[in-house]
Coordinates of C-alpha atoms and ligand atoms in Angstrom, one line a residue:
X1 CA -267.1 -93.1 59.2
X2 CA -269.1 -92.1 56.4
X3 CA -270.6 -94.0 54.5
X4 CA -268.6 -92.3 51.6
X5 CA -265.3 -92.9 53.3
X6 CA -266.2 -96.8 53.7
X7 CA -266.7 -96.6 49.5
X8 CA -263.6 -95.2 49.5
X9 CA -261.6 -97.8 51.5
X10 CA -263.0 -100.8 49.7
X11 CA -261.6 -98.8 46.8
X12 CA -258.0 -97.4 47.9
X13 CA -258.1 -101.5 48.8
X14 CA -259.2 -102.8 45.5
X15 CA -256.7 -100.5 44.0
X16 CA -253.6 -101.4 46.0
X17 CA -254.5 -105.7 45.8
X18 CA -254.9 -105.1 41.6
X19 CA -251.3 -104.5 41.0
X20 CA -251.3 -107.9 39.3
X21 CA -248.0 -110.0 39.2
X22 CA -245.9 -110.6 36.6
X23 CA -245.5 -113.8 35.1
X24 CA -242.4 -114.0 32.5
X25 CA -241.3 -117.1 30.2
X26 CA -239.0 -118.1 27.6
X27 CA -239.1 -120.7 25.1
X28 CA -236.0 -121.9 23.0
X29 CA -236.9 -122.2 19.7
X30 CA -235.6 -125.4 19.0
X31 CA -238.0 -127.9 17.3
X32 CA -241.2 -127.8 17.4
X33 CA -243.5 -126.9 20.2
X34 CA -244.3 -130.8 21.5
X35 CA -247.4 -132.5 23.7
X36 CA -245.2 -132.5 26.4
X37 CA -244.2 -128.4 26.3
X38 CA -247.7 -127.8 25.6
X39 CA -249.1 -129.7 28.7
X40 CA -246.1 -128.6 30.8
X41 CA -246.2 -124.6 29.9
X42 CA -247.5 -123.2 27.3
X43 CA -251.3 -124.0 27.8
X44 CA -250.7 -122.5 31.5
X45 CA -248.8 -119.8 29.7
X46 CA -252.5 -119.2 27.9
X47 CA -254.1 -119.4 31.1
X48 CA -252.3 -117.2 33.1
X49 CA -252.3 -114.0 30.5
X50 CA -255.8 -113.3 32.2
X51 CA -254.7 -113.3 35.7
X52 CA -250.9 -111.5 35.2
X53 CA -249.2 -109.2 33.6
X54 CA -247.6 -111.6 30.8
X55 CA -244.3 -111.3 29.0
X56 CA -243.3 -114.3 26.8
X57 CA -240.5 -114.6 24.6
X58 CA -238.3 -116.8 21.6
X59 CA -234.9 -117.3 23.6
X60 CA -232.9 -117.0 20.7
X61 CA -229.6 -115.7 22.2
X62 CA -229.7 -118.7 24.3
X63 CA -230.5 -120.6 21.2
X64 CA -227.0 -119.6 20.0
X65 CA -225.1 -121.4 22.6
X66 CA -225.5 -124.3 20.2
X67 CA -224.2 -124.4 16.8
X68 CA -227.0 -123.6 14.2
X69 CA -227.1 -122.8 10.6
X70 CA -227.8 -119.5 10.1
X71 CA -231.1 -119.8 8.1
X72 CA -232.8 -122.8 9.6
X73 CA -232.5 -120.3 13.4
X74 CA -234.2 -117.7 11.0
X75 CA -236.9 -119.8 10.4
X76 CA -237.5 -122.0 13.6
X77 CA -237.8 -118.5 15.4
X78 CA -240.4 -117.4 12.7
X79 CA -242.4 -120.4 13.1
X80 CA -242.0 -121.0 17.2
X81 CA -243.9 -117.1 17.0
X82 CA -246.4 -118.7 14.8
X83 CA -247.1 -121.8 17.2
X84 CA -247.4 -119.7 20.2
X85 CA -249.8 -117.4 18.7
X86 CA -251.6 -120.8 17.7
X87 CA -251.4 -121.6 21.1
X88 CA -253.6 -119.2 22.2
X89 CA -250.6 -116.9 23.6
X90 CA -252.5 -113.9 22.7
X91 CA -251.1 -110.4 22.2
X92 CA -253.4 -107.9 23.7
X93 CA -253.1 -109.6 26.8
X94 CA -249.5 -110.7 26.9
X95 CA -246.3 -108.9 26.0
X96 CA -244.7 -111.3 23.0
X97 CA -241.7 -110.6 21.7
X98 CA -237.9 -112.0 20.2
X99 CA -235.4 -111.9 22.9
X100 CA -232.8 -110.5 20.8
X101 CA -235.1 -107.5 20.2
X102 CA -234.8 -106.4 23.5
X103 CA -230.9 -104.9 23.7
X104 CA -231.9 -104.8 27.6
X105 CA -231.8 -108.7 28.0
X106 CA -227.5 -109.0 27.2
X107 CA -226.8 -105.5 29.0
X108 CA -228.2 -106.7 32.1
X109 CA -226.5 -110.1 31.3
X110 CA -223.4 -108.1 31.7
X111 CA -223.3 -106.7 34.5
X112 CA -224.6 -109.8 36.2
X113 CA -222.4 -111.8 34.9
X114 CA -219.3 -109.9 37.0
X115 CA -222.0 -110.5 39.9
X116 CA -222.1 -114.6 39.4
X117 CA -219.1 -116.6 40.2
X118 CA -217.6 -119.0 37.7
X119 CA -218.2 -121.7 40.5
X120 CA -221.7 -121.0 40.5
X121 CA -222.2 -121.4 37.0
X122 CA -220.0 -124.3 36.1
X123 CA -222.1 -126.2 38.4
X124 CA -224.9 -126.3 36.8
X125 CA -226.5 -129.6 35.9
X126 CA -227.6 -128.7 32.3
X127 CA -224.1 -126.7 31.8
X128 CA -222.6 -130.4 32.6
X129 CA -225.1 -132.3 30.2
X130 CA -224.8 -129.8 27.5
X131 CA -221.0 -129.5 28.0
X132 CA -220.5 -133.7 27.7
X133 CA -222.9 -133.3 24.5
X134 CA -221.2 -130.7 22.6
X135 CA -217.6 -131.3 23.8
X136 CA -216.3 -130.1 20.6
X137 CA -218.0 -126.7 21.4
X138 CA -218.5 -125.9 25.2
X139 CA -218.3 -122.0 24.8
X140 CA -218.6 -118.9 27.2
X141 CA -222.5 -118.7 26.3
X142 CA -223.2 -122.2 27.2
X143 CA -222.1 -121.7 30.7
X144 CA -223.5 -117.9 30.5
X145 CA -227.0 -119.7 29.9
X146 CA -228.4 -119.6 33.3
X147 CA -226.8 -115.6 34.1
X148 CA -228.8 -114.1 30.7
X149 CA -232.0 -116.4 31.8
X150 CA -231.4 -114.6 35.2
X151 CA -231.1 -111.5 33.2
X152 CA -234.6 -112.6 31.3
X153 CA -236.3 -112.8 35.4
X154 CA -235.2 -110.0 36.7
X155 CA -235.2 -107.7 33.9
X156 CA -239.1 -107.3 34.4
X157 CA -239.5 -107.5 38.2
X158 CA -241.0 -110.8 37.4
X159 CA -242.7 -112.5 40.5
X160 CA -244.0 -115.7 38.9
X161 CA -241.8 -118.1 36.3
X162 CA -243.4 -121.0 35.1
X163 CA -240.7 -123.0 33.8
X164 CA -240.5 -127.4 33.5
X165 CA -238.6 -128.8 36.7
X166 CA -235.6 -129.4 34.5
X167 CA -235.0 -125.8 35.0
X168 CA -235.4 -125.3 38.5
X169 CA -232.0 -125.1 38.7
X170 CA -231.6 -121.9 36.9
X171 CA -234.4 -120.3 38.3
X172 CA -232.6 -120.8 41.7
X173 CA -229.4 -119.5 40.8
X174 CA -231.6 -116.3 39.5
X175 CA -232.6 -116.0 43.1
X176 CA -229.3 -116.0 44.6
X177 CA -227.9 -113.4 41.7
X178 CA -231.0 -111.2 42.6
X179 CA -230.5 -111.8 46.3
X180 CA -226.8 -110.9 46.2
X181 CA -227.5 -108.0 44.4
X182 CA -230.2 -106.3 46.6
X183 CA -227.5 -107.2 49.4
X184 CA -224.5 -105.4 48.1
X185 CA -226.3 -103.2 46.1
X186 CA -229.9 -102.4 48.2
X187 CA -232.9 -103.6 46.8
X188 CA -233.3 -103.6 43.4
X189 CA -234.6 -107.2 42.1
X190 CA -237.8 -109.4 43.3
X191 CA -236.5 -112.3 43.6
X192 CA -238.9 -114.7 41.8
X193 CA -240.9 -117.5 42.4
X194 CA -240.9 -120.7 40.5
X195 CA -244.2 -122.1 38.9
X196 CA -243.7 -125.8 38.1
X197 CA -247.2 -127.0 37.4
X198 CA -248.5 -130.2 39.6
X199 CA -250.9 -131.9 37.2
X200 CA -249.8 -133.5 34.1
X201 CA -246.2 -131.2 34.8
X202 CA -244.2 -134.2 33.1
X203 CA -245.8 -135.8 30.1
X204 CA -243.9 -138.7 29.2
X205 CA -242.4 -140.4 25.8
X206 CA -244.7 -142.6 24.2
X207 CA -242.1 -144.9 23.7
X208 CA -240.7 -145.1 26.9
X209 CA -243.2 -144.1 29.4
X210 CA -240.3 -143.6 32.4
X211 CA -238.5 -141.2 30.2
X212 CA -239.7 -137.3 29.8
X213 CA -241.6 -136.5 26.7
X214 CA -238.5 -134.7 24.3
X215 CA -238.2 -133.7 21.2
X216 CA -234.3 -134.4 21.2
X217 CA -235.7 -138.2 21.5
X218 CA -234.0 -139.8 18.4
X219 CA -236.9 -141.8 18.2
X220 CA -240.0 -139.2 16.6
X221 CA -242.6 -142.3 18.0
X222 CA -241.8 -141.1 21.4
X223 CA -243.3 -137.1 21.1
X224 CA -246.0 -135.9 18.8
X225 CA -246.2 -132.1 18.1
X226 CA -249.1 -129.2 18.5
X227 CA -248.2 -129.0 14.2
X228 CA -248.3 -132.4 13.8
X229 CA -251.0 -133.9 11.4
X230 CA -253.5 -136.1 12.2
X231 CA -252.5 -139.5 10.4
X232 CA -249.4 -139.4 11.9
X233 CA -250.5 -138.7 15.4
X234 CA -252.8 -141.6 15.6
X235 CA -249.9 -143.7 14.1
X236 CA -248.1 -142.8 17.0
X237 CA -250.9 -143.0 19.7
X238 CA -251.7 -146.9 18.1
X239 CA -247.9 -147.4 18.2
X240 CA -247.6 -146.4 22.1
X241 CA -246.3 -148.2 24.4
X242 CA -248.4 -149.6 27.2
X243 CA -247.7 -152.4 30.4
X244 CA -248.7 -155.9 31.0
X245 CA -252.3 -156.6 31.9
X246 CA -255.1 -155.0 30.6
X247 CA -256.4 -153.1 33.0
X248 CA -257.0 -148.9 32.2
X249 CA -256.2 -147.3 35.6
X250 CA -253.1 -145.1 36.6
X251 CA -250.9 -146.7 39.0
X252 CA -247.1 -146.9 39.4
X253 CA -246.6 -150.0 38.2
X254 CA -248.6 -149.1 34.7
X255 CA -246.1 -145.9 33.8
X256 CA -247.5 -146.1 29.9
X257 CA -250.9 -146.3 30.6
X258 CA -250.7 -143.8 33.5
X259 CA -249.2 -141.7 31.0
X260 CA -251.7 -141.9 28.5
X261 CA -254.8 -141.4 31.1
X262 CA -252.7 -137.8 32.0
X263 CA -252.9 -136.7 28.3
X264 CA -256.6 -137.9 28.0
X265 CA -257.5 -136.1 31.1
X266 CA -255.3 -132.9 30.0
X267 CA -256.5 -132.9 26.4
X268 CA -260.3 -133.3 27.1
X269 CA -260.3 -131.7 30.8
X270 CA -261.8 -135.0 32.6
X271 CA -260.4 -135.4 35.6
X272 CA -258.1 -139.2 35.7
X273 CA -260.6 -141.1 37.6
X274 CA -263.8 -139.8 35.3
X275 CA -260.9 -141.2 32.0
X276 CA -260.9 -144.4 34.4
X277 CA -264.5 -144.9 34.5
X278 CA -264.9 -144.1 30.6
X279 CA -262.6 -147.0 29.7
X280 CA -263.3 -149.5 32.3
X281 CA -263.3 -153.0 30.3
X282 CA -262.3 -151.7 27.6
X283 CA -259.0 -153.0 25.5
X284 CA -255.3 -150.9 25.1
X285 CA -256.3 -150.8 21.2
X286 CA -259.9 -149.3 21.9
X287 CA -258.0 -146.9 24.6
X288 CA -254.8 -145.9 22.4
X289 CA -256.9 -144.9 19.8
X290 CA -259.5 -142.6 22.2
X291 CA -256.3 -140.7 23.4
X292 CA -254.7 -140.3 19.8
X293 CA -258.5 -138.8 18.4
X294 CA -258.4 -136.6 21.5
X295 CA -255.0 -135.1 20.8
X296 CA -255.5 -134.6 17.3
X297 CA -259.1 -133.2 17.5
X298 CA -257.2 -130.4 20.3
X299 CA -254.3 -130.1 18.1
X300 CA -256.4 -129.5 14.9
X301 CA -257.2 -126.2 15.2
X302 CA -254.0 -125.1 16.6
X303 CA -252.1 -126.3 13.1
X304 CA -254.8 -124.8 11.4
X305 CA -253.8 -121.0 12.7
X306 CA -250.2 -121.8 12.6
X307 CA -250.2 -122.4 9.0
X308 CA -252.3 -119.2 8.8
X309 CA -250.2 -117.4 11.5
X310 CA -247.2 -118.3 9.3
X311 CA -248.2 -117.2 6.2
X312 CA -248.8 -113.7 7.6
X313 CA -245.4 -112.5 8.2
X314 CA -246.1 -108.8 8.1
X315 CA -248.6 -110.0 11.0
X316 CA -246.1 -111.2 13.0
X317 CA -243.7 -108.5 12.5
X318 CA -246.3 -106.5 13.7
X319 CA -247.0 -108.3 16.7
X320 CA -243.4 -108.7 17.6
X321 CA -242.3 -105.0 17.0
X322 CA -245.1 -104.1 19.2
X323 CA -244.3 -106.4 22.0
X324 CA -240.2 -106.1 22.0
X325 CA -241.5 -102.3 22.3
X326 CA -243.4 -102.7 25.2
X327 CA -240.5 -105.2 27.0
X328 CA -237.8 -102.4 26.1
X329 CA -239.9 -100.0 27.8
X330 CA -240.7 -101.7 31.1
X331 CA -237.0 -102.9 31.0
X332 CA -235.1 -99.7 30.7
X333 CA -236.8 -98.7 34.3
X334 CA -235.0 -101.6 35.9
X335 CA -231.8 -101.2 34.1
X336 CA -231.1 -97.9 34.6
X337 CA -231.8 -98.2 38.3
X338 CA -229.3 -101.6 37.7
X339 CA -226.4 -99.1 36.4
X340 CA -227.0 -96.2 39.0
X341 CA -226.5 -99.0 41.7
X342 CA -223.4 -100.3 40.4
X343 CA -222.1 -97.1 39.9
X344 CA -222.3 -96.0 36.0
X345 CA -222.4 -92.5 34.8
X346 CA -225.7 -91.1 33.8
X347 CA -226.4 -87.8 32.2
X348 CA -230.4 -88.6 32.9
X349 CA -232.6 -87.0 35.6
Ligands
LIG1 N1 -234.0 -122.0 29.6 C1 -235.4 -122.1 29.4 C2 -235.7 -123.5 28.8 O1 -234.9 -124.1 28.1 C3 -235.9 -121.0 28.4 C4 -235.7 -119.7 29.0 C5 -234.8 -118.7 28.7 C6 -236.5 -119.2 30.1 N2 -235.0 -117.6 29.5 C7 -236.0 -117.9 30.4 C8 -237.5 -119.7 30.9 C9 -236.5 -117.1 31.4 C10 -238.0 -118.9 31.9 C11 -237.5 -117.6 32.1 O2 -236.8 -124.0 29.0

């Protein structure tokens, strides 16, 4: 061989492996965006847009499955845009953009929704949960949730979905829809992979260290948010709750101060052991407050854009028209191949 035609293969190689993956999320825009979402996805969502190709998106159709007033949806999606882009989400490298901006997301919902069986779906954990919760409104789109978050998946060809182990669930009934489909239909759909983060994947309430960090937590001591100003978080961080003894080291029978150690060691990048070592001898006080002035100093700058991010909404209509043009674009390739399969009518090429 050559030694031009060994250059060549290490290229035609290169080439073929740099067809990156695609890595796809949602967030509902309920709230705000707390510690516990930030340490469980969206800082991985940051890290990831340099490895993948990145689509991230407001879930507000699934936000409708619960009642909202009409304005206060308006505005939570506005300002859930505004704390991802605060986040460090960053739109030249990830595709951004309103669910409900994409017409692509509820077709596909459709037609795999007469591909999903009612059994399937009224099984689902959260479908049961939310259904107990809102008894006075459990309607078609609450146990539709899961088939339009399939939709979301499979929509892009999506081979990576980083989501928080409460739904794993979903993402395996997305994997059974796609693997149904490809079976009765040929193949069609990747059939994703889940991404549930090991390290620091479950940040827990401050309040009650055995319970998951929420921001439906009636108590607000429990969570502190990415927008949340500083006073208030170190109120909070003083306020936590920590175990008998006085010993700072993560261990099963210390779930508060194990707790706080993860955060440290998230917020500052220390590994647990090196947060450990730093605090050895010292007091809970001495330690609650280290953790709190780590949070806040990361979270400083992060309110600091959002309050600009939000005060530019022609910015951010900018950045969203762009990127529900770019999803509608790669979508429509997978949808129309969708409604050839199942047997639609097309006039296209
Ligand atoms: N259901 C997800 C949650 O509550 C949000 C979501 C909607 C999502 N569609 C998705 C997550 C698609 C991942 C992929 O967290």
């Amino acid at each position: 061989m050559t030694e031009k035609g060994v250059y060549m293969t290490e290229i035609n190689d290169k080439v073929q492996n740099e067809r990156k993956k695609v890595v796809l999320s949602g967030i509902q825009p309920t709230g705000t965006i707390t510690l516990g979402n930030y340490v469980g996805a969206v800082s991985n969502w940051g890290k990831m847009q340099d490895d993948y190709d990145s689509l991230f998106f407001i879930a507000d159709l699934h936000a409708l499955t619960v009642r909202r007033e009409p304005a206060e949806l308006r505005q939570m999606c506005m300002s859930f845009f505004a704390q991802l882009l605060a986040c460090g989400i960053d739109p030249e490298k990830s595709v951004l953009y309103f669910q409900s901006h994409v017409p692509a997301h509820s077709e596909l919902a459709w037609i795999l929704n007469c591909n999903t069986y009612v059994g399937e779906a009224s099984r689902m954990t959260q479908f049961k949960d939310k259904s107990a919760k809102h008894a006075d409104n459990i309607n078609m789109g609450l146990m539709d949730y899961p088939v339009l978050m399939a939709a979301d998946i499979l929509l892009f060809r999506s081979d990576l979905v980083p989501v928080g182990i409460d739904q794993k669930q979903h993402l395996e009934l997305a994997r059974d829809i796609a693997i149904r489909f490809n079976n009765r239909y040929g193949d069609t759909f990747v059939v994703p992979e889940g991404y549930i983060p090991k390290t620091g994947a479950k940040v827990c309430s401050l309040q009650d260290p055995t319970a998951k960090m929420s921001k439906s937590d009636p108590d607000p001591n429990g969570w502190v948010s990415v927008i949340e100003d500083e006073s208030s978080i170190m109120k909070k961080f003083k306020r936590a709750v920590t175990d008998s003894g006085n010993e700072i080291v993560a261990r099963e029978d210390k779930p508060g101060i194990t707790n706080l150690l993860v955060i440290y060691s998230v917020m500052t990048g220390k590994t647990v052991e090196e947060a450990e070592r730093e605090f050895a001898g010292c007091g809970y006080g001495t330690f609650k407050t280290a953790v709190g002035e780590a949070v806040a100093a990361k979270f400083k700058p992060i309110r600091e854009e959002y309050a600009r991010y939000l005060a530019d909404k022609a910015y951010i209509a900018e950045v969203a028209k762009a990127g529900a043009e770019k999803a509608a674009r790669i979508a429509a390739r997978t949808l129309a191949k969708v409604k050839r399969k199942v047997g639609l009518v097309s006039f296209d090429k």
